[in-house]
Every structure is written in structure tokens, then in C-alpha cells.
mmCIF file of C-alpha atoms and ligand atoms in Angstrom:
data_model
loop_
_atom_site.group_PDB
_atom_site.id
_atom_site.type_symbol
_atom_site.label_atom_id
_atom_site.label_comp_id
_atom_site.label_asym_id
_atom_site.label_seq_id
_atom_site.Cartn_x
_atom_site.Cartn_y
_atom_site.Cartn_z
ATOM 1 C CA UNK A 25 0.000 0.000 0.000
ATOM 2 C CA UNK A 26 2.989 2.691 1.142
ATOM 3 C CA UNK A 27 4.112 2.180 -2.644
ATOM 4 C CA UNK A 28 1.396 4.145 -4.266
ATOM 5 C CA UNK A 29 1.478 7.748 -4.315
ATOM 6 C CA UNK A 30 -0.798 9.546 -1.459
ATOM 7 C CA UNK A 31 -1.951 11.194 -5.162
ATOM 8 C CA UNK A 32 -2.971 8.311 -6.411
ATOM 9 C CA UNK A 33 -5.086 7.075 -3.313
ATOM 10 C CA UNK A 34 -6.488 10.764 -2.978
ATOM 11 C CA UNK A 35 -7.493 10.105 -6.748
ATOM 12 C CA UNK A 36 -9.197 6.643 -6.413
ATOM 13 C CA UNK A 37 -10.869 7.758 -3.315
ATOM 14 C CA UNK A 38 -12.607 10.426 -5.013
ATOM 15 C CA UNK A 39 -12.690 9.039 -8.407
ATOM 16 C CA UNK A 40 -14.470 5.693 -7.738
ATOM 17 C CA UNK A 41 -17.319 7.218 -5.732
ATOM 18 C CA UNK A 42 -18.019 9.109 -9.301
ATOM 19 C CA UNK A 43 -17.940 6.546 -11.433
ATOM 20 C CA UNK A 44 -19.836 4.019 -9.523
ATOM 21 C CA UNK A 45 -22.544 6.522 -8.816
ATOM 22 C CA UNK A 46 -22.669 8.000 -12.698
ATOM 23 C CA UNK A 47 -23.488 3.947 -13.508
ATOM 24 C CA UNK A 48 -25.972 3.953 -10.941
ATOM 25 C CA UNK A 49 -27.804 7.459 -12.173
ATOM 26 C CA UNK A 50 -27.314 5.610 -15.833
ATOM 27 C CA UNK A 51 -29.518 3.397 -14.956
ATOM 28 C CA UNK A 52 -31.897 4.802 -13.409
ATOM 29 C CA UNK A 53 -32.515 7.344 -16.195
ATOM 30 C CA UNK A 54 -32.895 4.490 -18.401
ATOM 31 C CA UNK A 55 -35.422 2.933 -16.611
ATOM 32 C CA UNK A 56 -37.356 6.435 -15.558
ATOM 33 C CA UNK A 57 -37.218 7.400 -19.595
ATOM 34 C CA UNK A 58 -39.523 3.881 -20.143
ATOM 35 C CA UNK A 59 -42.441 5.307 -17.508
ATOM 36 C CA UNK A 60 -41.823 8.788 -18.368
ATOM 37 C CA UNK A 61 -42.347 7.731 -22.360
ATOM 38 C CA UNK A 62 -45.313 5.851 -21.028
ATOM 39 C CA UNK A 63 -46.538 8.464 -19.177
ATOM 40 C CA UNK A 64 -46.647 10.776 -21.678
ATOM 41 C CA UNK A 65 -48.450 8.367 -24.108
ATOM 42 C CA UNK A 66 -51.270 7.621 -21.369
ATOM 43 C CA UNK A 67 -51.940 12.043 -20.952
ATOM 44 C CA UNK A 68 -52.191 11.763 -25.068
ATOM 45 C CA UNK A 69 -55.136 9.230 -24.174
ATOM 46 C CA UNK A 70 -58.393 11.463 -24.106
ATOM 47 C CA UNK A 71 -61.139 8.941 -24.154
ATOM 48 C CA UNK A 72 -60.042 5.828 -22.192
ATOM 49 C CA UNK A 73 -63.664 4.256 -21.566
ATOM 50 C CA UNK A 74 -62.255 1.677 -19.938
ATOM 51 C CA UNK A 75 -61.052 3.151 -17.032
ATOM 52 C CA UNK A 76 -60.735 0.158 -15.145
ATOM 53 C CA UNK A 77 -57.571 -0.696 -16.881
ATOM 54 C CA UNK A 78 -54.963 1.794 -18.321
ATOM 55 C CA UNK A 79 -55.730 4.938 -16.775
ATOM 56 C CA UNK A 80 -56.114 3.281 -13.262
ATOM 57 C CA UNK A 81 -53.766 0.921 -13.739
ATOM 58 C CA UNK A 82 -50.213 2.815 -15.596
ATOM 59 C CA UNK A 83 -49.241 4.395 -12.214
ATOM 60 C CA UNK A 84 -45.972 5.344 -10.707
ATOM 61 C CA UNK A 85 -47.013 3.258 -7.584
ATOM 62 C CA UNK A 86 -45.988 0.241 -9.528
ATOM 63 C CA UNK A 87 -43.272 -0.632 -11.828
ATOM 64 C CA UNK A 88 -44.076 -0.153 -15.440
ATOM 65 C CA UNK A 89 -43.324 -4.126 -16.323
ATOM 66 C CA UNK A 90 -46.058 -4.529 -13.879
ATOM 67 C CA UNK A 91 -48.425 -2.319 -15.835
ATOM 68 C CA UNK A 92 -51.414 -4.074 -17.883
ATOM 69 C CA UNK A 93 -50.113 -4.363 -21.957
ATOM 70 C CA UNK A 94 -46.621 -3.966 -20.626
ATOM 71 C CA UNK A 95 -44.110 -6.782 -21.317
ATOM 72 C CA UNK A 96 -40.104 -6.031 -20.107
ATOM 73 C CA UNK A 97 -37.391 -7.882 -21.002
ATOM 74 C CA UNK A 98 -36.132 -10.452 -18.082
ATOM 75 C CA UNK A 99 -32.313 -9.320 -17.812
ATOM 76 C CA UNK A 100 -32.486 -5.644 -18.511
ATOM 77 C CA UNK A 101 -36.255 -4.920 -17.267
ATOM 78 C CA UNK A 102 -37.091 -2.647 -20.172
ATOM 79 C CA UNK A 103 -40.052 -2.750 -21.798
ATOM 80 C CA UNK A 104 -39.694 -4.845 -24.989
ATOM 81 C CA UNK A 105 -43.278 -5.427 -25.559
ATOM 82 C CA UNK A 106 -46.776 -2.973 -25.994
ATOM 83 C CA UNK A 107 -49.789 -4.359 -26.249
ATOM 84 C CA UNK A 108 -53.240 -2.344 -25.744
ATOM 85 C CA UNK A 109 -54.904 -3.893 -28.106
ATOM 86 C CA UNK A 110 -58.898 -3.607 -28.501
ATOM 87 C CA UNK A 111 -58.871 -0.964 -24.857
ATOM 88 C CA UNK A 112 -61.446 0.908 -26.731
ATOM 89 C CA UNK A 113 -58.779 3.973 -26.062
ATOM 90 C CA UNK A 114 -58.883 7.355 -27.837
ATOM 91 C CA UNK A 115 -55.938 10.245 -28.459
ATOM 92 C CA UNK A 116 -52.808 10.783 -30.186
ATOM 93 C CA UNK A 117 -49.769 8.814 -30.520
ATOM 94 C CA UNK A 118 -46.994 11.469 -28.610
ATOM 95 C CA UNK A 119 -43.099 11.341 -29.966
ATOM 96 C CA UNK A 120 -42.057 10.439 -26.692
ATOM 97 C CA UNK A 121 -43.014 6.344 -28.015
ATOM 98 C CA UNK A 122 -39.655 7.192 -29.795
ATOM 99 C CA UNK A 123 -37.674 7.133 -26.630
ATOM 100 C CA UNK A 124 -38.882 2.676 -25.876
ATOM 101 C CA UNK A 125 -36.041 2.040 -27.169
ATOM 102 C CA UNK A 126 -35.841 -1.923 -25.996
ATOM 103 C CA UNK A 127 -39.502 -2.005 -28.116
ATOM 104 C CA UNK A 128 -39.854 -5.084 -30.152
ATOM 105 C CA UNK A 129 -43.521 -5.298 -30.447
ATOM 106 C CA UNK A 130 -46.109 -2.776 -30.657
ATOM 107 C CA UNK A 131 -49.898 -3.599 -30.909
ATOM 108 C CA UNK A 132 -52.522 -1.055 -30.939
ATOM 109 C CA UNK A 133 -54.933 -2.080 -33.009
ATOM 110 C CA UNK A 134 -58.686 -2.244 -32.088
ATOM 111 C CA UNK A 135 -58.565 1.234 -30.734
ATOM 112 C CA UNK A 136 -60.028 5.105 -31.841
ATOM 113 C CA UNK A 137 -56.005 6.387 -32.238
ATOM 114 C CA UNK A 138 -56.069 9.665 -34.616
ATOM 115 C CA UNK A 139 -53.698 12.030 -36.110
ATOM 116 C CA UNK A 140 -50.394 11.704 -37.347
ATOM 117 C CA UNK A 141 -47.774 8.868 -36.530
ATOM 118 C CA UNK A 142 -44.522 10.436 -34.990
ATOM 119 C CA UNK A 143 -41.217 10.346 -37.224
ATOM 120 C CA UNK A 144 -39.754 9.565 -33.985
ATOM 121 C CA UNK A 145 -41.259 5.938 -34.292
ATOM 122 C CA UNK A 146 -37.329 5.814 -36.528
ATOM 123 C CA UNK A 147 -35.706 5.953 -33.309
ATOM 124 C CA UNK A 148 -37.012 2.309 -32.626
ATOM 125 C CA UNK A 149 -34.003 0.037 -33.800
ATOM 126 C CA UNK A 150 -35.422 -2.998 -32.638
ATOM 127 C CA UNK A 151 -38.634 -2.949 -33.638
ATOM 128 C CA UNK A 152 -39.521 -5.847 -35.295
ATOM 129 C CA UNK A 153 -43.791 -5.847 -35.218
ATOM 130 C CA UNK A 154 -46.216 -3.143 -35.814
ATOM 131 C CA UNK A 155 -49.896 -3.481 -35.556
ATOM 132 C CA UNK A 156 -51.718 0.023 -35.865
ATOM 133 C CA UNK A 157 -54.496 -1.336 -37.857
ATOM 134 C CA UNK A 158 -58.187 -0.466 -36.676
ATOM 135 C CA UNK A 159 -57.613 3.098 -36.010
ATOM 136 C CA UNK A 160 -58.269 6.391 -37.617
ATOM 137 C CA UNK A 161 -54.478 7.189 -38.234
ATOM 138 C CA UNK A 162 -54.196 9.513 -40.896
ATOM 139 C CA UNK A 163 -51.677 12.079 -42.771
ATOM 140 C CA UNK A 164 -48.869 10.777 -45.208
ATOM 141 C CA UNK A 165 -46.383 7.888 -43.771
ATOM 142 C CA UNK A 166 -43.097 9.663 -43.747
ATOM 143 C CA UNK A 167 -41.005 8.356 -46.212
ATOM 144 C CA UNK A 168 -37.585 8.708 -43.488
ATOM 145 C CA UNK A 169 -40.222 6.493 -41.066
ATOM 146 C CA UNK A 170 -40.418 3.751 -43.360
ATOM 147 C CA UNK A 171 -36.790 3.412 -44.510
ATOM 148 C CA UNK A 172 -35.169 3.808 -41.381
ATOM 149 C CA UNK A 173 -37.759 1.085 -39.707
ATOM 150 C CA UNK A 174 -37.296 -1.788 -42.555
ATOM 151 C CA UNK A 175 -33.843 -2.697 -41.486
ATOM 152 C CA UNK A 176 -35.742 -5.059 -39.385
ATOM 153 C CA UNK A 177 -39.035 -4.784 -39.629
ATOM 154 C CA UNK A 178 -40.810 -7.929 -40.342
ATOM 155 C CA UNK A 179 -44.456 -7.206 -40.056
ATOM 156 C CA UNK A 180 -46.511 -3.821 -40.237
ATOM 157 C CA UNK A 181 -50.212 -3.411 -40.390
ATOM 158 C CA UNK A 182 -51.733 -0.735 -41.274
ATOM 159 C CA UNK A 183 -55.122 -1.634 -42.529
ATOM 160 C CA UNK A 184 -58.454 0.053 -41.271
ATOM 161 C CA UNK A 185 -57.353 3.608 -41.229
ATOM 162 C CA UNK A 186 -57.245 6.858 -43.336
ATOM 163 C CA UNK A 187 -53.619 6.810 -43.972
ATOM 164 C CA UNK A 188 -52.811 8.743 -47.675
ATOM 165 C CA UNK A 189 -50.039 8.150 -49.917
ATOM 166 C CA UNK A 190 -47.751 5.735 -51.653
ATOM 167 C CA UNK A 191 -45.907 3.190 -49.077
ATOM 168 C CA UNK A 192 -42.208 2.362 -50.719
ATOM 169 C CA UNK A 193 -40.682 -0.132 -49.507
HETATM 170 C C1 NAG B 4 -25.872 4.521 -20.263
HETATM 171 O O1 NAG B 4 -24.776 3.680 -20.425
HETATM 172 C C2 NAG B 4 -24.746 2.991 -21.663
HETATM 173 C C3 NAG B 4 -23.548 2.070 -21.684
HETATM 174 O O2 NAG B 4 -23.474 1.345 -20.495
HETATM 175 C C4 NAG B 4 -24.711 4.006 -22.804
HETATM 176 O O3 NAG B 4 -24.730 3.339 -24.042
HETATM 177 C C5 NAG B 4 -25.900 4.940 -22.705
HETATM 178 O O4 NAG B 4 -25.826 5.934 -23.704
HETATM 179 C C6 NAG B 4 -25.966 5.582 -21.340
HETATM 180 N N1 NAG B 4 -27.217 6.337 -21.242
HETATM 181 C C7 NAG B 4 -27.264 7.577 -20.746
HETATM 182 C C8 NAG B 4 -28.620 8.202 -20.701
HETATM 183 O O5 NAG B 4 -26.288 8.164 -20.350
HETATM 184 C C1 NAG B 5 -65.681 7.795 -25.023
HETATM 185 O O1 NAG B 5 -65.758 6.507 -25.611
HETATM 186 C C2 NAG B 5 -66.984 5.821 -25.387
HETATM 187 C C3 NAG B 5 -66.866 4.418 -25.936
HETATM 188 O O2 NAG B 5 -66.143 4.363 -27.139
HETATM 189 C C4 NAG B 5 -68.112 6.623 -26.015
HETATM 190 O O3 NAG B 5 -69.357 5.985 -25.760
HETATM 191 C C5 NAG B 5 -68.142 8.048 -25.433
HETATM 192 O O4 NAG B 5 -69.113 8.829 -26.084
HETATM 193 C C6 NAG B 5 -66.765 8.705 -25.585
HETATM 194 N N1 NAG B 5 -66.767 9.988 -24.887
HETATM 195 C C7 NAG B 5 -66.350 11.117 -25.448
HETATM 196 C C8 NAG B 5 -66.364 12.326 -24.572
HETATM 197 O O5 NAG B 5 -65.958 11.181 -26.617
HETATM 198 C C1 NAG B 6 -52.288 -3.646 -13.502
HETATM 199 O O1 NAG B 6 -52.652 -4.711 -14.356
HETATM 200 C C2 NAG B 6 -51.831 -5.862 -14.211
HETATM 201 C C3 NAG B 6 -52.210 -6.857 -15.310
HETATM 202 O O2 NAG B 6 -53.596 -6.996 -15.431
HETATM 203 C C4 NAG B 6 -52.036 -6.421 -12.808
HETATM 204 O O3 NAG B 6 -51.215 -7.551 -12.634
HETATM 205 C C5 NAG B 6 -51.644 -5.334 -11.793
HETATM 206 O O4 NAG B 6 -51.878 -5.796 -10.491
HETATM 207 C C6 NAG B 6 -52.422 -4.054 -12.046
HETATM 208 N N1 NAG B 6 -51.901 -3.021 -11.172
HETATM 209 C C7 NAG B 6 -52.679 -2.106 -10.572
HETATM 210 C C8 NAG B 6 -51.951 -1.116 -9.705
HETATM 211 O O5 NAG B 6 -53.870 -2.071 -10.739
HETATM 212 C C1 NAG B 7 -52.603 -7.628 -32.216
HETATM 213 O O1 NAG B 7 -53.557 -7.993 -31.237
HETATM 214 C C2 NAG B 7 -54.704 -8.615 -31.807
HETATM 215 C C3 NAG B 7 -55.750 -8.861 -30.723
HETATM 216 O O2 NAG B 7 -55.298 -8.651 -29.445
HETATM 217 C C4 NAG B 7 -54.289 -9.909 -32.470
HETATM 218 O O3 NAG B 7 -55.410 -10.559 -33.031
HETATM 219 C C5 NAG B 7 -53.276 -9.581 -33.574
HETATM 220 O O4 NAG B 7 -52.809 -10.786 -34.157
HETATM 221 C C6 NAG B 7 -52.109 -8.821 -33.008
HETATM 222 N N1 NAG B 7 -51.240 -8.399 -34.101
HETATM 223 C C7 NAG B 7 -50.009 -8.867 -34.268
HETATM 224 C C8 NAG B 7 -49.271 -8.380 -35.481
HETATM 225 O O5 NAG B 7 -49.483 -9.631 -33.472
HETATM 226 C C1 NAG B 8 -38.353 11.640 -24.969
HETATM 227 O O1 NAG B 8 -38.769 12.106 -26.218
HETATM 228 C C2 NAG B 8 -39.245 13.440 -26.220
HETATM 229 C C3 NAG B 8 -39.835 13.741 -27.589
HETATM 230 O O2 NAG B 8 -39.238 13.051 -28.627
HETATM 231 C C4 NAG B 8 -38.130 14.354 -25.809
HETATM 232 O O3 NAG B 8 -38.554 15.708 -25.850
HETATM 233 C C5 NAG B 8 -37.668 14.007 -24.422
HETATM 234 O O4 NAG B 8 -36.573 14.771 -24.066
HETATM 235 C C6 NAG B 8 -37.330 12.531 -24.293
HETATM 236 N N1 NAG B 8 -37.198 12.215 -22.880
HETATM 237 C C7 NAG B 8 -36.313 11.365 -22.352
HETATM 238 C C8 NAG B 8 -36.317 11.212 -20.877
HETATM 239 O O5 NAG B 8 -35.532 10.747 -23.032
HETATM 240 C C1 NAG B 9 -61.924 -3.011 -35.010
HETATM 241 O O1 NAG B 9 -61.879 -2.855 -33.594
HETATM 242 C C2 NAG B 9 -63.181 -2.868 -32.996
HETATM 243 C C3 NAG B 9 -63.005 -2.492 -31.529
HETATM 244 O O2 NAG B 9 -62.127 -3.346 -30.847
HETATM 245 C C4 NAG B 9 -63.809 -4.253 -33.203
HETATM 246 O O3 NAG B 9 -65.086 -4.274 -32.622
HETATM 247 C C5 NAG B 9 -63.894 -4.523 -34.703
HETATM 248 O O4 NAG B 9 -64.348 -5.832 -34.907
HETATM 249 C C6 NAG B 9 -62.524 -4.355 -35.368
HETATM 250 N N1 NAG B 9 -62.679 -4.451 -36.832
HETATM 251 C C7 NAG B 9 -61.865 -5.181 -37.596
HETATM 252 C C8 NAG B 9 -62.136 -5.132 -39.046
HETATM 253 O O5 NAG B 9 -60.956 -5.860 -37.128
HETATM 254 C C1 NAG B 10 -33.010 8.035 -40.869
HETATM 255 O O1 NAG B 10 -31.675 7.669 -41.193
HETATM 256 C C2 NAG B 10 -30.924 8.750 -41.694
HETATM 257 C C3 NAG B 10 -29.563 8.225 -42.110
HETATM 258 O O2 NAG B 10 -29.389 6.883 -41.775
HETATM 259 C C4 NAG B 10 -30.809 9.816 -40.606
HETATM 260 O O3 NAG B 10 -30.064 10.917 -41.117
HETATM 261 C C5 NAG B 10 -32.173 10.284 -40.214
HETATM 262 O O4 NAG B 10 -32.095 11.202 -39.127
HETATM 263 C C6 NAG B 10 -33.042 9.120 -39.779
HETATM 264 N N1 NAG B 10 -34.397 9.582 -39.545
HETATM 265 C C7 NAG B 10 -35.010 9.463 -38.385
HETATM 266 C C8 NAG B 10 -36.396 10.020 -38.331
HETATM 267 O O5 NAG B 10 -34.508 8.892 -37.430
#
């Protein structure tokens, strides 16, 4: 111990503390962006007539992989899965669905969803299913959206809305 430099110790001793705690606040605002995102969808949700489930239910009280539609993945405990299928739910799809970035599946179909989808739906990497048939999506598909996503995107649907526009793929 008497070899190393009183330096050195002073610098490990106030170094470490740092870095262990900036891993710590890493994850944390890894796992806060997944209910914040979620969060922000459920205040886009005007008309949720089943208020039984969603709007009672996506709460901070309990983690979000604990929330009804919500699927995380078992090692990292991010949400890799979204399904609120057929919840009779209303409202807008909010950019902050951009920021799920462990999604893998996303099911909304069944529902009364308007408006635009968010270019930020690119951000999702691993998405590899999309079901936002059912709805009354409308507006153009962004051209950037659908390019960026097909990397590995194996199955989109789409049917059942107003959506305008030639999808190239
Ligand atoms: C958290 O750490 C990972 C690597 O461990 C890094 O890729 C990621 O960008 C970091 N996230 C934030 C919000 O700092
Ligand atoms: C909310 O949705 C229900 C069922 O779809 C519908 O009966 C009701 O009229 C809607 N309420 C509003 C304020 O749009
Ligand atoms: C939310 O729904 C899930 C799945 O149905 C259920 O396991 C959980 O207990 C519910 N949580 C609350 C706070 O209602
Ligand atoms: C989405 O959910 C509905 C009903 O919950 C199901 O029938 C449909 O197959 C699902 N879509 C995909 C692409 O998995
Ligand atoms: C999530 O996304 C929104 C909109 O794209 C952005 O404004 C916000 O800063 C993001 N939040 C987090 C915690 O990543
Ligand atoms: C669309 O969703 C509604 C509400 O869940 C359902 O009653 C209807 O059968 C669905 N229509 C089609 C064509 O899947
Ligand atoms: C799509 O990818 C291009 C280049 O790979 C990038 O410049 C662009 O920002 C991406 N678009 C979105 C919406 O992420």
C-alpha cells in the first residue's frame, strides 16, 4: 500500500465514488425514460372508456413491467413489448413512443387512435412488429419512417385507417 502515491489514493478515493454513482444514475434514467415515455403516451389518451384498466392501472405506484399491456425484457427490465390492443382507447400517438427504445412489439390495433404517426417511431431500432391497424391514423407515412424502420421490420399493419399516400418499400 505505502508504494502508491498519497496522489494516487487521494485520486481513487474520489474518483471511484463518481464513477460508480454516474453507472448507478445511468440506470436509473434508463429505466425512468420507459415510464416517463409511457406516461406521456397515457396524458395523449383522451377517451379511455375503460377506465378500469390503463388509466387506473399505468401508475408510478408500480413498476411499469407490472403495468397491464406492458411486457419487459427479463435481464435488462425494459419494456420490450406494448400491447393495448382492442382498450377501446382514444388520443394521439406522442413522440415520446420514440424514446422505448428496448420495443420489439407494438400492438394497438382495435382502438379510436387519430392524427399523425410520430417520425420519432425511426428511433425504434429494434422494432420488429407493428400493428396500428383499426384506427383512424391519418396524414402521409413519412417516407424517413419507413426506410429507417425496414432494417428489421418484419411485419406492419396498417389496414383500417385513413392513412394517404404511396408506401415504398
Ligand atoms: C448509459 O450507459 C450505456 C452504456 O453502459 C450508454 O450506451 C448509454 O448511452 C448511457 N445512457 C445515458 C442516458 O447516459
Ligand atoms: C368515449 O368513448 C366511449 C366508448 O367508445 C363513447 O361511448 C363516449 O361517447 C366517448 N366519450 C367522449 C367524450 O368522446
Ligand atoms: C395492472 O394490471 C396488471 C395486469 O392486469 C395487474 O397484474 C396489476 O396488479 C395491475 N396493477 C394495478 C396497480 O392495478
Ligand atoms: C394484435 O392484437 C390482436 C388482438 O389482441 C391480435 O389478433 C393480432 O394478431 C395482433 N397483431 C399482431 C401483429 O401480433
Ligand atoms: C423523450 O422524447 C421526447 C420527444 O421526442 C423528448 O422531448 C424528451 O426529451 C425525451 N425524454 C427522455 C427522458 O428521453
Ligand atoms: C376493429 O376494432 C373494434 C373495436 O375493438 C372491433 O369491434 C372490430 O371488430 C374491429 N374491426 C376489424 C375489421 O378488425
Ligand atoms: C433516418 O436515417 C438517416 C440516415 O441513416 C438519418 O439521417 C435520419 O435522421 C433518420 N431519420 C429518423 C427520423 O430517425
Amino acid at each position: 500500500m505505502e508504494r502508491y502515491s498519497p496522489i494516487l489514493q487521494l485520486i481513487a478515493l474520489f474518483l471511484l465514488p463518481y464513477l460508480l454513482s454516474h453507472n448507478l444514475a445511468n440506470t436509473t434514467i434508463d429505466l425512468n425514460t420507459d415510464e416517463f415515455s409511457l406516461l406521456a403516451f397515457k396524458t395523449h389518451i383522451t377517451n379511455d372508456s375503460s377506465h378500469t384498466t390503463l388509466g387506473k392501472n399505468w401508475t408510478t405506484k408500480t413498476s411499469v413491467c407490472h403495468w397491464v399491456g406492458v411486457t419487459c425484457g427479463s435481464r435488462h427490465h425494459r419494456v420490450i413489448a406494448l400491447d393495448i390492443s382492442h382498450m377501446s382507447l382514444e388520443g394521439t400517438i406522442p413522440p415520446h413512443i420514440g424514446n422505448l427504445s428496448f420495443l420489439v412489439y407494438l400492438n394497438i390495433t382495435g382502438n379510436l387512435f387519430h392524427g399523425d404517426l410520430p417520425n420519432e417511431l425511426a428511433h425504434l431500432r429494434r422494432l420488429r412488429v407493428v400493428d396500428f391497424s383499426n384506427n383512424s391514423f391519418a396524414g402521409e407515412l413519412p417516407r424517413t419512417w419507413l426506410g429507417n424502420m425496414t432494417d428489421g421490420l418484419e411485419e406492419m399493419h396498417l389496414n383500417f385507417n385513413s392513412f394517404n399516400g404511396i408506401i415504398i418499400l
